XYZ file of C-alpha atoms in Angstrom:
604
model
C -26.727 15.355 -15.629
C -25.626 17.867 -13.047
C -27.705 17.487 -9.938
C -29.862 20.494 -9.176
C -31.422 20.946 -5.777
C -34.673 22.704 -6.463
C -37.842 21.930 -8.391
C -39.399 25.323 -7.796
C -41.078 27.592 -10.285
C -41.056 31.065 -8.742
C -44.487 32.592 -8.583
C -43.369 36.197 -8.796
C -43.783 36.537 -12.558
C -44.502 33.560 -14.720
C -44.084 35.962 -17.619
C -40.384 36.655 -17.318
C -37.017 35.331 -16.356
C -36.984 34.557 -12.642
C -34.283 33.485 -10.244
C -34.775 30.109 -8.643
C -35.770 30.186 -5.022
C -32.697 28.499 -3.579
C -30.117 27.891 -6.289
C -29.400 31.443 -7.460
C -27.803 33.144 -4.465
C -27.314 36.889 -4.644
C -25.891 37.455 -1.169
C -25.596 41.212 -1.499
C -29.323 41.773 -1.928
C -31.548 41.828 1.172
C -34.237 39.150 1.072
C -37.064 41.639 0.929
C -35.664 43.012 -2.341
C -34.644 39.702 -3.952
C -36.247 39.111 -7.348
C -37.324 35.616 -6.293
C -39.544 36.957 -3.500
C -43.264 37.025 -4.150
C -45.017 40.387 -4.000
C -48.321 39.561 -2.393
C -49.919 42.926 -2.986
C -50.424 44.221 -6.500
C -52.504 46.854 -8.216
C -52.760 50.601 -8.193
C -53.321 50.979 -4.437
C -50.002 49.288 -3.680
C -48.306 51.338 -6.356
C -49.571 54.562 -4.822
C -48.274 53.516 -1.427
C -44.878 52.611 -2.835
C -44.669 55.759 -4.941
C -45.135 57.889 -1.832
C -42.792 55.848 0.333
C -39.937 57.789 1.850
C -37.000 58.467 -0.413
C -34.103 58.521 0.238
C -34.246 55.531 2.608
C -33.055 55.516 6.172
C -30.537 53.145 7.701
C -30.563 52.991 11.490
C -32.800 56.061 11.472
C -30.336 58.182 9.511
C -31.066 59.687 6.081
C -28.901 58.427 3.242
C -29.027 61.409 0.885
C -26.917 64.550 0.783
C -24.139 63.063 2.865
C -25.576 63.199 6.383
C -24.533 59.639 7.190
C -23.501 57.231 4.471
C -22.363 53.608 4.698
C -18.799 52.958 3.695
C -18.278 51.871 0.120
C -18.059 48.094 -0.378
C -14.581 46.734 -0.836
C -13.452 45.699 -4.296
C -14.355 42.065 -5.006
C -11.533 39.683 -5.775
C -11.697 38.308 -9.287
C -9.275 36.262 -11.310
C -8.331 39.090 -13.677
C -7.689 42.798 -13.341
C -10.299 43.342 -16.079
C -12.958 41.753 -13.861
C -11.867 43.865 -10.919
C -12.250 46.998 -13.032
C -15.653 45.942 -14.400
C -16.924 45.193 -10.887
C -16.685 48.902 -10.121
C -19.138 49.851 -12.890
C -22.882 49.312 -12.802
C -25.727 49.261 -15.321
C -29.422 49.506 -14.530
C -31.980 47.396 -16.357
C -35.728 48.029 -16.552
C -37.460 44.714 -17.238
C -41.118 45.395 -18.002
C -42.916 42.044 -18.333
C -46.407 40.761 -18.888
C -47.330 40.420 -15.223
C -44.650 42.393 -13.389
C -41.949 45.015 -13.704
C -38.520 44.872 -12.132
C -35.416 47.010 -12.011
C -32.077 45.276 -11.573
C -28.666 46.855 -11.148
C -25.860 44.701 -12.552
C -22.147 45.175 -12.109
C -19.828 45.069 -15.117
C -19.261 41.332 -14.657
C -22.974 40.671 -15.194
C -23.877 39.947 -11.583
C -27.063 41.446 -10.072
C -26.302 43.711 -7.128
C -29.694 45.199 -6.208
C -33.230 44.805 -7.504
C -36.904 45.380 -6.905
C -40.001 43.902 -8.514
C -43.656 44.870 -8.631
C -46.601 42.884 -9.916
C -49.368 44.927 -11.517
C -53.023 44.248 -12.213
C -54.127 42.152 -15.175
C -57.420 43.217 -16.774
C -59.638 40.634 -18.477
C -62.802 42.571 -19.462
C -64.156 39.739 -21.605
C -63.197 36.202 -22.529
C -60.029 36.311 -24.598
C -59.346 39.970 -23.771
C -56.156 40.896 -21.897
C -55.300 44.491 -21.001
C -53.019 46.602 -18.797
C -53.407 50.121 -17.459
C -50.669 52.080 -19.315
C -50.260 54.530 -16.431
C -49.743 51.651 -14.041
C -46.935 50.341 -16.262
C -45.137 53.667 -15.876
C -45.820 53.804 -12.146
C -44.485 50.280 -11.665
C -41.228 51.255 -13.377
C -40.873 54.307 -11.141
C -41.467 52.238 -8.001
C -38.958 49.569 -8.992
C -36.263 52.105 -9.844
C -36.783 53.948 -6.565
C -36.674 50.815 -4.403
C -33.709 49.158 -6.153
C -31.653 52.352 -6.089
C -32.439 52.728 -2.385
C -31.060 49.240 -1.770
C -28.025 50.012 -3.930
C -27.246 53.139 -1.924
C -27.883 51.426 1.400
C -25.156 48.948 0.425
C -22.717 51.848 0.155
C -22.668 52.342 -3.608
C -22.835 55.680 -5.406
C -25.485 56.419 -8.017
C -22.725 58.039 -10.094
C -21.236 54.572 -10.626
C -24.330 53.533 -12.627
C -23.157 54.298 -16.146
C -26.416 53.840 -18.054
C -29.832 52.174 -18.023
C -31.189 49.589 -20.461
C -34.818 48.668 -21.117
C -36.491 45.420 -22.083
C -40.219 44.944 -22.490
C -43.113 42.676 -23.370
C -43.494 42.766 -27.140
C -46.549 43.259 -29.406
C -48.533 44.799 -26.553
C -50.155 47.865 -28.106
C -50.328 51.371 -26.641
C -52.213 54.376 -28.040
C -52.154 57.957 -26.757
C -52.789 61.553 -27.751
C -49.553 62.867 -29.190
C -50.246 66.410 -27.937
C -51.303 65.654 -24.365
C -49.515 62.360 -23.803
C -52.683 60.899 -22.298
C -53.498 57.261 -23.089
C -56.674 56.728 -25.119
C -57.329 53.132 -24.063
C -55.783 50.390 -21.985
C -52.842 48.644 -23.594
C -53.933 45.474 -25.405
C -51.535 42.740 -24.266
C -49.837 40.399 -26.707
C -51.872 37.233 -25.799
C -55.205 39.024 -26.388
C -57.421 37.207 -28.936
C -60.277 39.672 -29.531
C -59.031 40.152 -33.116
C -59.814 36.608 -34.346
C -62.573 37.709 -36.709
C -60.511 40.627 -37.987
C -57.585 38.301 -38.671
C -59.807 36.018 -40.742
C -60.913 38.969 -42.852
C -57.344 40.209 -43.283
C -56.141 36.772 -44.350
C -58.750 36.775 -47.096
C -57.700 40.297 -48.083
C -54.059 39.204 -48.259
C -55.046 36.298 -50.506
C -57.225 38.462 -52.749
C -54.443 41.038 -53.161
C -51.795 38.405 -53.854
C -49.549 39.671 -51.079
C -47.029 37.730 -49.012
C -46.971 39.560 -45.679
C -44.831 36.868 -44.090
C -42.019 37.555 -46.565
C -42.203 41.303 -45.929
C -42.524 41.181 -42.145
C -41.417 37.716 -41.023
C -44.788 37.316 -39.288
C -47.961 35.538 -40.421
C -51.292 37.221 -39.864
C -52.571 36.204 -36.447
C -53.896 37.770 -33.253
C -50.283 38.119 -32.069
C -48.717 41.229 -33.749
C -49.494 44.844 -32.884
C -50.975 45.733 -36.288
C -54.279 43.913 -35.822
C -54.656 45.311 -32.312
C -54.312 48.863 -33.619
C -56.834 48.230 -36.407
C -59.285 46.825 -33.835
C -58.860 49.942 -31.672
C -59.562 52.197 -34.647
C -62.705 50.231 -35.442
C -64.111 49.950 -31.914
C -62.871 52.811 -29.698
C -64.270 56.243 -30.674
C -61.559 58.176 -28.825
C -58.869 56.377 -30.803
C -60.659 56.962 -34.094
C -61.180 60.655 -33.312
C -57.515 61.166 -32.449
C -56.521 59.420 -35.673
C -58.791 61.560 -37.831
C -57.429 64.673 -36.110
C -53.844 63.555 -36.762
C -53.143 63.244 -33.031
C -52.910 59.443 -32.597
C -49.598 58.077 -31.328
C -49.036 54.330 -31.551
C -46.250 52.333 -29.991
C -45.293 49.101 -28.301
C -44.495 49.226 -24.583
C -40.893 50.333 -25.129
C -42.021 53.448 -27.005
C -44.592 54.303 -24.317
C -42.075 53.891 -21.489
C -39.279 55.805 -23.222
C -41.630 58.674 -24.094
C -42.712 58.979 -20.463
C -39.286 58.445 -18.896
C -38.112 61.377 -21.017
C -40.913 63.586 -19.659
C -43.121 63.156 -22.752
C -40.421 64.699 -24.916
C -41.386 63.868 -28.504
C -37.716 63.912 -29.536
C -37.525 60.531 -27.804
C -40.634 59.007 -29.314
C -38.604 55.996 -30.486
C -38.663 52.212 -30.701
C -35.814 49.798 -31.195
C -35.441 47.513 -34.221
C -36.444 44.334 -32.365
C -39.734 45.795 -31.143
C -40.451 47.440 -34.488
C -40.123 44.064 -36.190
C -43.096 42.785 -34.136
C -45.640 45.302 -35.389
C -46.101 44.128 -39.019
C -45.591 47.741 -40.079
C -41.833 47.282 -40.538
C -40.190 45.708 -43.563
C -37.905 43.055 -42.110
C -35.348 43.471 -44.893
C -35.009 47.268 -44.794
C -35.825 47.764 -41.073
C -38.050 50.690 -42.076
C -41.774 51.324 -42.056
C -43.241 50.100 -45.338
C -45.974 52.052 -47.137
C -47.299 48.840 -48.680
C -47.855 47.373 -45.203
C -49.479 50.516 -43.806
C -51.768 50.642 -46.842
C -52.751 47.004 -46.362
C -53.920 47.731 -42.810
C -55.771 50.839 -44.000
C -53.521 53.295 -42.194
C -52.710 56.805 -43.360
C -49.236 57.716 -42.115
C -50.120 61.421 -42.289
C -52.682 60.812 -39.529
C -50.740 58.241 -37.442
C -47.647 59.049 -35.396
C -45.208 56.115 -35.419
C -42.069 55.984 -33.241
C -38.722 56.477 -34.966
C -36.856 53.161 -35.386
C -33.347 53.196 -33.858
C -30.699 50.514 -33.068
C -31.026 48.457 -29.885
C -27.799 49.937 -28.504
C -27.335 53.696 -28.850
C -25.841 56.283 -26.506
C -28.027 59.165 -27.702
C -31.295 57.921 -29.245
C -33.096 57.002 -26.014
C -32.617 60.173 -24.017
C -32.397 60.454 -20.226
C -34.588 59.802 -17.210
C -36.094 63.128 -16.107
C -37.361 62.345 -12.591
C -36.719 60.159 -9.559
C -33.408 59.027 -8.056
C -31.837 58.476 -11.495
C -32.656 61.929 -12.865
C -30.286 62.707 -15.715
C -29.291 59.063 -16.182
C -28.704 58.087 -19.807
C -30.932 55.373 -21.309
C -28.646 53.604 -23.775
C -30.193 50.274 -24.754
C -33.545 48.737 -25.598
C -34.570 45.230 -26.686
C -37.816 43.298 -26.867
C -37.800 40.752 -24.062
C -37.050 37.632 -26.103
C -34.264 39.335 -28.018
C -32.876 40.528 -24.688
C -32.849 36.962 -23.376
C -30.895 35.806 -26.457
C -28.354 38.579 -25.840
C -28.267 37.716 -22.123
C -27.494 34.095 -23.050
C -24.780 35.432 -25.393
C -26.386 33.925 -28.460
C -24.161 35.999 -30.742
C -23.147 33.309 -33.244
C -25.381 31.834 -35.963
C -26.771 28.506 -34.785
C -27.017 29.490 -31.118
C -30.460 29.329 -29.515
C -32.268 29.986 -26.262
C -35.710 29.121 -24.919
C -37.414 31.367 -22.366
C -40.211 29.799 -20.318
C -42.300 32.717 -19.121
C -45.988 33.604 -19.399
C -45.510 32.224 -22.889
C -42.510 30.338 -24.179
C -40.193 31.740 -26.847
C -37.388 29.974 -28.667
C -34.991 32.164 -30.684
C -32.389 30.777 -33.081
C -29.671 33.097 -34.410
C -29.528 32.909 -38.239
C -27.008 35.710 -38.865
C -27.177 38.956 -40.827
C -29.781 37.879 -43.410
C -33.366 37.002 -42.469
C -34.584 33.448 -43.016
C -38.283 33.379 -43.870
C -39.786 30.219 -42.439
C -41.802 27.790 -44.514
C -42.624 25.642 -41.472
C -44.688 27.908 -39.239
C -41.981 29.916 -37.490
C -41.478 33.674 -37.269
C -38.569 35.665 -38.674
C -37.541 38.538 -36.437
C -34.687 40.904 -35.656
C -32.636 39.309 -32.895
C -30.655 42.455 -32.019
C -29.227 45.543 -33.672
C -26.173 46.985 -31.945
C -25.688 49.768 -34.477
C -22.433 51.536 -35.281
C -20.582 49.410 -37.844
C -22.681 46.322 -37.149
C -25.563 45.008 -39.253
C -28.811 43.845 -37.621
C -28.786 40.157 -36.677
C -31.863 38.036 -37.387
C -33.462 35.028 -35.727
C -36.029 32.359 -36.351
C -38.543 32.323 -33.523
C -41.027 29.841 -32.217
C -43.692 31.434 -30.013
C -45.835 29.430 -27.580
C -48.744 31.395 -26.141
C -49.154 29.452 -22.890
C -46.320 28.363 -20.598
C -46.189 29.842 -17.095
C -49.730 31.110 -17.607
C -50.794 27.454 -17.755
C -49.289 26.968 -14.299
C -51.139 30.035 -13.035
C -54.331 28.605 -14.536
C -53.841 25.459 -12.453
C -53.370 27.657 -9.380
C -55.896 30.471 -9.837
C -58.677 28.804 -11.822
C -58.497 25.165 -10.777
C -57.113 25.445 -7.239
C -54.678 22.554 -7.775
C -51.804 24.409 -6.059
C -51.402 27.388 -3.733
C -48.208 28.777 -5.274
C -46.810 28.470 -8.783
C -43.649 26.704 -7.667
C -45.753 23.903 -6.160
C -46.622 22.591 -9.622
C -43.445 20.493 -9.748
C -44.142 18.957 -6.355
C -47.645 18.017 -7.456
C -46.383 16.618 -10.770
C -43.766 14.570 -8.927
C -46.463 12.715 -6.948
C -47.044 10.516 -10.026
C -44.564 8.653 -12.226
C -45.948 9.883 -15.539
C -48.935 11.698 -17.036
C -51.214 8.660 -16.652
C -52.238 8.960 -20.300
C -53.268 12.639 -20.010
C -52.333 15.165 -22.667
C -53.192 18.824 -22.066
C -53.248 21.038 -25.166
C -53.075 24.433 -23.443
C -54.620 26.361 -26.343
C -56.104 29.156 -24.229
C -55.251 31.665 -26.983
C -55.354 29.190 -29.840
C -52.037 27.581 -30.730
C -49.049 29.638 -31.843
C -45.927 28.311 -33.612
C -45.548 26.147 -35.492
C -49.262 25.305 -35.714
C -51.029 28.707 -35.863
C -54.462 27.284 -35.071
C -56.692 30.201 -34.041
C -59.828 28.090 -33.549
C -58.366 25.678 -30.981
C -59.334 25.769 -27.314
C -57.609 24.310 -24.285
C -58.401 20.590 -24.171
C -57.387 17.699 -21.917
C -57.376 14.251 -23.506
C -57.094 10.843 -21.882
C -58.926 11.432 -18.607
C -60.052 8.223 -16.854
C -61.118 7.311 -13.331
C -57.438 6.729 -12.665
C -56.575 10.391 -13.406
C -55.242 12.403 -10.472
C -54.315 16.047 -10.084
C -50.651 15.071 -10.373
C -51.245 13.635 -13.837
C -52.815 16.866 -15.039
C -50.028 18.913 -13.413
C -47.447 16.838 -15.234
C -49.378 17.196 -18.505
C -49.388 20.985 -17.996
C -45.581 21.058 -17.827
C -45.248 18.617 -20.716
C -47.414 20.780 -22.998
C -44.663 23.403 -23.156
C -42.000 20.751 -23.737
C -43.935 19.154 -26.613
C -44.481 22.502 -28.318
C -40.765 23.273 -27.931
C -40.024 19.972 -29.660
C -42.359 20.917 -32.547
C -40.581 24.274 -32.878
C -37.116 22.696 -32.876
C -38.206 20.266 -35.604
C -39.436 23.216 -37.697
C -36.209 25.134 -37.092
C -34.169 22.175 -38.262
C -36.190 22.062 -41.501
C -35.893 25.821 -42.076
C -32.205 26.135 -41.231
C -30.900 22.752 -42.359
C -29.124 22.353 -39.019
C -29.974 20.324 -35.924
C -29.499 22.017 -32.567
C -27.130 20.104 -30.286
C -27.889 21.892 -27.010
C -30.619 24.269 -25.814
C -29.941 27.169 -23.435
C -32.928 27.897 -21.205
C -34.164 30.547 -18.789
C -37.430 31.887 -17.412
C -39.634 30.959 -14.474
C -40.493 27.403 -15.534
C -36.818 26.612 -16.157
C -36.403 26.599 -12.362
C -38.257 23.293 -12.291
C -35.801 20.412 -12.496
C -38.667 18.101 -13.404
C -39.757 20.319 -16.280
C -36.220 20.720 -17.632
C -35.501 16.994 -17.391
C -38.761 16.350 -19.233
C -37.686 18.897 -21.849
C -34.358 17.123 -22.386
C -36.152 13.788 -22.698
C -38.639 15.058 -25.277
C -36.169 16.942 -27.513
C -33.393 14.363 -27.119
C -30.571 16.879 -26.578
C -29.024 18.431 -23.458
C -30.699 21.415 -21.807
C -28.305 24.057 -20.431
C -29.587 26.200 -17.549
C -27.574 29.104 -16.086
C -27.345 29.673 -12.350
C -28.228 33.368 -12.702
C -31.459 33.358 -14.671
C -32.114 37.092 -15.011
C -30.950 36.847 -18.614
C -33.669 39.096 -20.052
C -32.672 42.007 -17.825
C -29.001 41.172 -18.374
C -29.491 41.415 -22.139
C -30.841 44.960 -21.843
C -27.922 45.849 -19.569
C -25.478 44.461 -22.149
C -27.084 46.569 -24.898
C -26.725 49.698 -22.748
C -23.176 48.749 -21.746
C -22.099 48.468 -25.373
C -23.487 51.921 -26.097
C -21.383 53.538 -23.349
C -18.284 51.420 -24.064
C -18.251 49.283 -20.936
C -17.802 46.506 -23.478
C -16.734 47.005 -27.087
C -16.739 43.475 -28.531
C -18.861 40.379 -27.920
C -15.744 38.375 -27.027
C -15.485 40.421 -23.828
C -18.729 38.814 -22.610
C -17.613 35.183 -22.865
C -17.209 34.698 -19.131
C -20.463 36.404 -18.107
C -22.966 34.112 -16.389
C -21.115 30.917 -17.256
C -20.441 29.636 -13.746
C -22.416 26.819 -12.114
C -24.651 26.038 -15.099
C -26.766 22.894 -14.868
C -26.910 20.461 -17.806
C -29.921 18.148 -18.096
C -29.271 15.178 -20.403
C -31.951 12.825 -21.768
C -32.569 9.752 -19.607
C -35.065 7.976 -21.878
C -34.537 6.479 -25.306
C -35.530 8.104 -28.603
C -38.271 5.515 -29.234
C -40.078 6.366 -25.991
C -39.690 10.084 -26.684
C -41.091 9.695 -30.201
C -44.066 7.723 -28.871
C -44.904 10.528 -26.425
C -44.662 13.151 -29.154
C -46.925 11.179 -31.507
C -49.628 11.171 -28.844
C -49.231 14.929 -28.393
C -49.499 15.453 -32.157
C -52.751 13.469 -32.262
C -54.143 15.639 -29.486
C -53.253 18.809 -31.402
C -55.102 17.568 -34.474
C -58.129 16.616 -32.378
C -58.397 20.090 -30.830
C -58.303 21.751 -34.261
C -61.601 23.289 -35.381
C -63.099 23.297 -31.898
C -64.839 26.529 -32.830
C -66.755 27.076 -36.060
C -68.161 30.356 -37.424
C -71.834 29.497 -36.733
C -71.312 28.477 -33.111
C -68.777 31.157 -32.320
C -70.004 34.370 -33.905
C -69.492 36.209 -30.632
C -66.050 34.713 -30.134
C -64.911 35.912 -33.523
């Protein structure tokens, strides 16, 4: 195993790909703008302050706009090929809108981050199991990040004109509703982990059975609290303003990408669009045709003459996404869009069937490229569109295993239990003990996702004795993600008929050497971690770059982000690994049925 030097999990955004604190140097970015730094102030008050901060910035008291005084342009980096030298002169912006924070990163044409800014925004939990965001704050956070990162970029001597396009990647399934005429949101966005729809899902499952439908075949997704469809139906049933707009034919629905693109284009309805990967997460889109399906809309009781749905377009397109209409990038073309997990697969260059990546963020998401035909899982996985680069290319599909709780489990240990003061301290605490001391933590805060799909489970810790220490529970928290990844890989092997030989990883928890070594031990194959872990944002930049011909073929990306990768190889035997997984499996079965309809009427 290559020796890594850092066990940290960055606390800036457990929901998205994060650079490790020490082992991902980006020397050109000032420390205060580095994506690994923790933003201690979040919420609308901070956003307002940042939105009204001076722009353009000043360096040594001198304004940087309109040519008064401007730093000299950086010299051309020395690369091994003339192609790399040429690409280093071009830049692509990437908006990475995650579950707990937003960032904007500017990459050069070789895939290296040059400047960035990140902002954490407020999480709303109005009731147990509810998880919401303020849709206006999502927009404001994007504007702040773009402004600050561009300021850094210019202060380094670069020209905005050298940014050729902007890509977008976003949290998926999170549901936005607004008035199509005014553009005003009608309710907070309902975030993807939200579980308020449990009772509705039970009713819909019975309806599916009674009608003899197979929604999983049509959409790739099983009915659960996860997709956008059930969130929209809940809003129509419980929020009068949403119902009124629907009946008046004024209700616009979209995932976060559609909401952001609509607003970045100045609420221009010509750019009320969504990309194929996000559309495939709604349960309104037929996975095989990549079009909205009347049969699906009818099943959810939706009249498409009353509901405005975003137009579905390829993930990479020079014209479909419009242009930014305000701020320092006014007039800049938006040329790419991918749901976050698809973006991470692209960022890891998972372009060949059989390649896979696992992103350890707020949740954990493993995508496995299956090629140009969807594979409908019979073992609890999701089928989804991996990416759709348009032009002469067909959409590429993936099998996906979704784990609801990963980095959010670490934040639970920090915020709710007080075990640690910062997220990255979880590895240090876990390293104070040799093993989990017999503890198994089933982190079913939102039920269990793939491959189990147990809605009535709750988070449960098994095996506590007087010997149990905080370190044991910390280790069990990390192991919970690794065990669920193992269950997903086993299901993928059954569905695809192929065993994965190596797993590419990224995301905040992948910065923990202890966690990644544990992952290698449990799955019994090497774990491959890149040095530059902003693969989600990089994937969106790649999609935009293809649209504007910075790259034309996937082969041109082979060298991107391949340097200084760390390989973790198993250091325990298969018998010990299997024994650990059997104990985990017992714990999963024991947490099943924790809630029943009589005791949990309110919960459902």
